[in-house]
XYZ file of C-alpha atoms in Angstrom:
269
model
C -15.007 -4.577 1.372
C -18.144 -3.338 0.086
C -19.946 -2.372 3.099
C -16.756 -0.817 4.690
C -16.675 1.460 1.522
C -20.478 2.235 1.785
C -19.886 3.189 5.670
C -17.644 5.869 4.475
C -19.706 7.100 1.850
C -22.317 7.876 4.584
C -19.793 9.968 6.218
C -18.928 11.903 2.832
C -22.819 12.126 2.251
C -23.757 13.795 5.597
C -20.739 16.377 4.874
C -21.805 17.342 1.085
C -25.340 17.678 2.291
C -24.243 20.089 5.297
C -22.450 22.179 2.280
C -25.476 22.385 0.088
C -28.671 22.436 2.556
C -27.297 23.218 6.078
C -27.560 27.196 5.953
C -31.172 26.923 3.778
C -32.909 24.746 6.646
C -33.397 23.984 10.233
C -31.115 21.154 11.787
C -34.143 19.303 12.726
C -34.983 18.649 8.835
C -31.442 18.250 8.406
C -30.702 15.532 10.827
C -33.401 13.077 8.782
C -31.739 13.676 5.288
C -28.470 12.968 6.961
C -29.791 9.334 7.968
C -31.615 8.729 4.535
C -29.968 5.743 3.284
C -29.248 6.460 -0.884
C -28.158 2.601 -1.363
C -31.657 1.398 -1.549
C -31.807 1.169 -5.174
C -28.787 -1.104 -4.742
C -30.576 -3.372 -2.216
C -33.628 -3.625 -4.600
C -31.124 -4.821 -7.463
C -29.876 -7.233 -5.435
C -32.902 -8.462 -4.516
C -34.293 -8.775 -8.044
C -30.926 -10.493 -9.451
C -31.217 -13.157 -6.471
C -33.720 -15.655 -7.795
C -35.381 -17.974 -4.803
C -33.662 -21.055 -6.922
C -30.415 -19.498 -6.219
C -30.927 -18.330 -2.788
C -32.106 -21.962 -1.819
C -28.453 -23.001 -3.416
C -26.915 -21.004 -1.668
C -28.446 -21.866 1.675
C -27.744 -25.470 0.605
C -23.704 -25.028 0.090
C -23.360 -22.914 3.418
C -25.123 -25.506 5.591
C -23.185 -28.129 3.858
C -19.968 -26.093 4.116
C -21.026 -25.506 8.019
C -21.609 -29.645 8.637
C -18.244 -30.552 7.324
C -16.581 -27.552 9.186
C -14.696 -28.616 12.134
C -14.154 -27.118 15.438
C -10.798 -25.457 16.159
C -9.458 -24.085 19.056
C -6.604 -21.393 18.607
C -3.832 -20.857 21.252
C -3.506 -17.922 23.438
C -6.988 -16.702 22.284
C -7.437 -14.295 24.655
C -4.049 -12.463 23.872
C -5.164 -12.607 19.933
C -8.552 -11.020 20.813
C -6.847 -8.171 23.092
C -4.409 -7.377 20.327
C -6.591 -7.116 17.546
C -9.157 -5.241 19.777
C -6.566 -2.533 20.591
C -5.347 -2.400 17.329
C -9.134 -1.325 15.981
C -9.521 1.136 18.538
C -6.200 2.591 17.979
C -7.056 2.480 14.470
C -10.900 3.790 15.235
C -9.334 6.619 17.649
C -7.841 8.548 14.770
C -10.294 7.805 12.007
C -12.911 9.324 14.245
C -10.696 11.948 15.534
C -10.820 14.027 12.227
C -14.625 14.078 12.292
C -14.606 16.710 14.531
C -10.659 17.637 14.380
C -10.897 19.205 11.107
C -13.789 21.664 11.886
C -12.255 22.512 15.351
C -8.693 23.469 13.529
C -10.341 25.643 10.576
C -12.134 27.519 13.930
C -8.571 27.919 15.650
C -7.178 29.083 12.359
C -10.096 31.414 11.706
C -9.547 32.811 15.527
C -5.981 33.232 15.040
C -6.180 35.474 11.765
C -9.524 37.344 12.913
C -9.313 41.065 13.682
C -9.632 42.294 17.365
C -13.051 43.996 16.026
C -14.339 40.882 14.410
C -17.563 39.409 15.856
C -18.422 35.958 17.022
C -18.931 34.377 13.353
C -15.794 33.414 12.976
C -16.387 30.725 15.698
C -19.051 29.290 13.352
C -18.830 26.094 11.110
C -19.857 27.288 8.120
C -20.670 25.375 4.805
C -17.184 25.233 3.141
C -15.930 23.770 5.993
C -18.437 20.631 5.899
C -17.348 20.623 2.133
C -13.586 20.254 3.260
C -14.562 17.465 6.171
C -16.656 15.672 3.026
C -13.132 15.649 1.225
C -11.049 14.327 4.225
C -13.617 11.911 4.971
C -13.436 10.477 1.631
C -9.768 9.993 1.467
C -10.542 6.537 3.722
C -12.174 4.732 0.442
C -8.841 5.159 -1.547
C -6.720 3.933 1.920
C -9.212 0.891 1.749
C -8.876 0.129 -1.869
C -4.837 0.543 -1.284
C -4.737 -1.935 1.488
C -7.306 -4.573 -0.484
C -4.628 -4.711 -3.466
C -1.520 -4.502 -1.511
C -2.825 -7.183 1.404
C -1.164 -9.685 -0.722
C 1.825 -8.134 -1.767
C 3.409 -7.002 1.557
C 3.152 -8.749 5.382
C 0.771 -7.002 7.418
C 3.365 -6.108 10.080
C 5.665 -4.108 7.843
C 2.853 -2.509 6.003
C 1.086 -1.687 9.199
C 4.774 -0.194 10.862
C 5.015 1.995 7.776
C 1.140 3.078 8.175
C 2.094 3.795 11.689
C 5.183 5.675 11.205
C 3.711 8.075 8.402
C 0.954 8.600 11.174
C 3.716 9.795 13.741
C 5.270 11.976 10.989
C 1.853 13.575 10.190
C 0.466 14.753 13.352
C 3.304 16.918 14.444
C 3.007 18.780 10.973
C -0.783 19.209 11.989
C 0.238 21.225 14.768
C 2.044 23.779 12.564
C -1.520 24.961 11.522
C -0.304 27.360 9.132
C -2.857 27.291 6.801
C -6.178 25.876 5.822
C -3.944 23.727 3.478
C -1.814 22.078 6.028
C -4.917 21.358 8.007
C -6.849 19.827 5.073
C -3.723 17.815 3.596
C -2.828 16.444 7.378
C -5.757 15.214 8.257
C -6.601 13.656 4.629
C -3.283 11.876 5.066
C -4.801 10.636 8.423
C -8.054 9.828 7.014
C -6.216 7.856 4.035
C -3.785 5.788 6.802
C -7.193 5.251 9.100
C -8.621 3.207 5.578
C -5.420 1.264 5.392
C -5.085 0.118 8.827
C -9.008 -0.422 9.461
C -9.371 -2.262 6.315
C -6.657 -4.485 7.634
C -8.772 -4.879 10.840
C -12.105 -5.789 9.051
C -10.108 -8.526 7.330
C -8.299 -9.885 10.452
C -11.719 -9.524 12.322
C -13.558 -11.781 10.098
C -11.133 -14.230 9.853
C -12.430 -17.434 11.603
C -8.474 -18.819 11.403
C -7.671 -15.889 13.676
C -10.016 -16.411 16.582
C -10.683 -20.716 15.966
C -14.362 -21.930 15.208
C -14.502 -22.710 18.857
C -14.337 -18.796 19.841
C -15.165 -16.858 16.606
C -18.566 -15.373 17.758
C -17.041 -14.296 21.390
C -13.654 -12.722 20.121
C -15.647 -11.052 17.154
C -17.798 -9.325 19.523
C -15.347 -8.105 22.248
C -12.716 -7.006 19.415
C -15.660 -5.075 18.243
C -16.403 -3.445 21.060
C -13.187 -2.603 22.168
C -12.841 -1.012 18.795
C -15.914 1.105 18.724
C -14.421 2.244 22.361
C -11.667 3.974 21.116
C -14.011 5.797 18.564
C -15.858 7.104 21.307
C -12.570 8.294 23.435
C -11.933 10.381 20.613
C -14.939 12.004 20.376
C -15.244 12.669 24.244
C -11.793 13.716 24.241
C -12.120 16.184 21.368
C -15.079 17.499 22.796
C -13.945 18.268 26.723
C -9.962 17.923 26.500
C -7.842 20.927 24.960
C -7.211 20.327 21.138
C -3.549 20.307 21.371
C -3.617 17.701 24.099
C -5.657 15.436 21.728
C -3.305 15.669 18.767
C -0.376 15.078 21.369
C -2.310 12.054 22.503
C -3.143 10.516 19.128
C 0.683 10.995 18.242
C 1.599 8.943 21.268
C -1.070 6.262 20.374
C 0.178 6.350 16.466
C 3.710 5.672 18.314
C 2.425 2.740 20.616
C 0.298 1.116 17.605
C 4.336 0.156 16.100
C 5.126 -2.020 18.995
C 1.186 -3.323 19.330
C 1.819 -4.220 15.502
C 5.310 -6.324 15.928
C 3.598 -8.292 18.706
C 0.793 -9.293 16.260
C 2.598 -12.653 14.945
C -0.673 -14.283 14.863
C -2.025 -12.120 11.992
C -1.703 -14.028 8.430
C -3.186 -11.946 5.598
């Protein structure tokens, strides 16, 4: 939960830096700043708090638990792995889509509102656009917290079907493109729902009972690779395909995810 939240904060950090600094310095200096870790103090604090004795106790306990753990093989391992991989890919497709979708929709809105004698500056991504992107990116954090708090109170399939239905309803609203508020609110909702689905994926992805001890490492790796491919497809599609086609694709993916979730009877959160 903590690592997932910190990962999302990195996206917010980059967007906020872009708002304050991108117009004031060269991109060659800006890129290293976005990669500068802001959680070094936290790492130092953890290092100082965990003494050698405590670390040794943790290592001994983990070694003891590992020795006692029996090898468990689950049925239909391949099907389980493909299902969670597809689930993660569909989730990351929508989540990463907003990274380029927000600036692209704002740019399209500016072009539609531009006067005939306007110059090409209306197509340039401005600092305010990056700040709005940071706001949208932040929405994943409350989504992850919401999933963490509610996962014991509602079944996985019921919750994820509701989330998929909300996604299906939000993308047509996004197509309206009536105002800047519409763009920000719809993408905020999509990112919040991404936080819910991706946190659920994280819980399943690290669940030894889902993959079984015998195939955990293999299934875990395959599922992660499939998930990352979903994000890659989103970036490539938005970079080369027409904007409306990409949004329609995300709509179809959200609808297909309903069927996928209903078939994931093996998940026990």
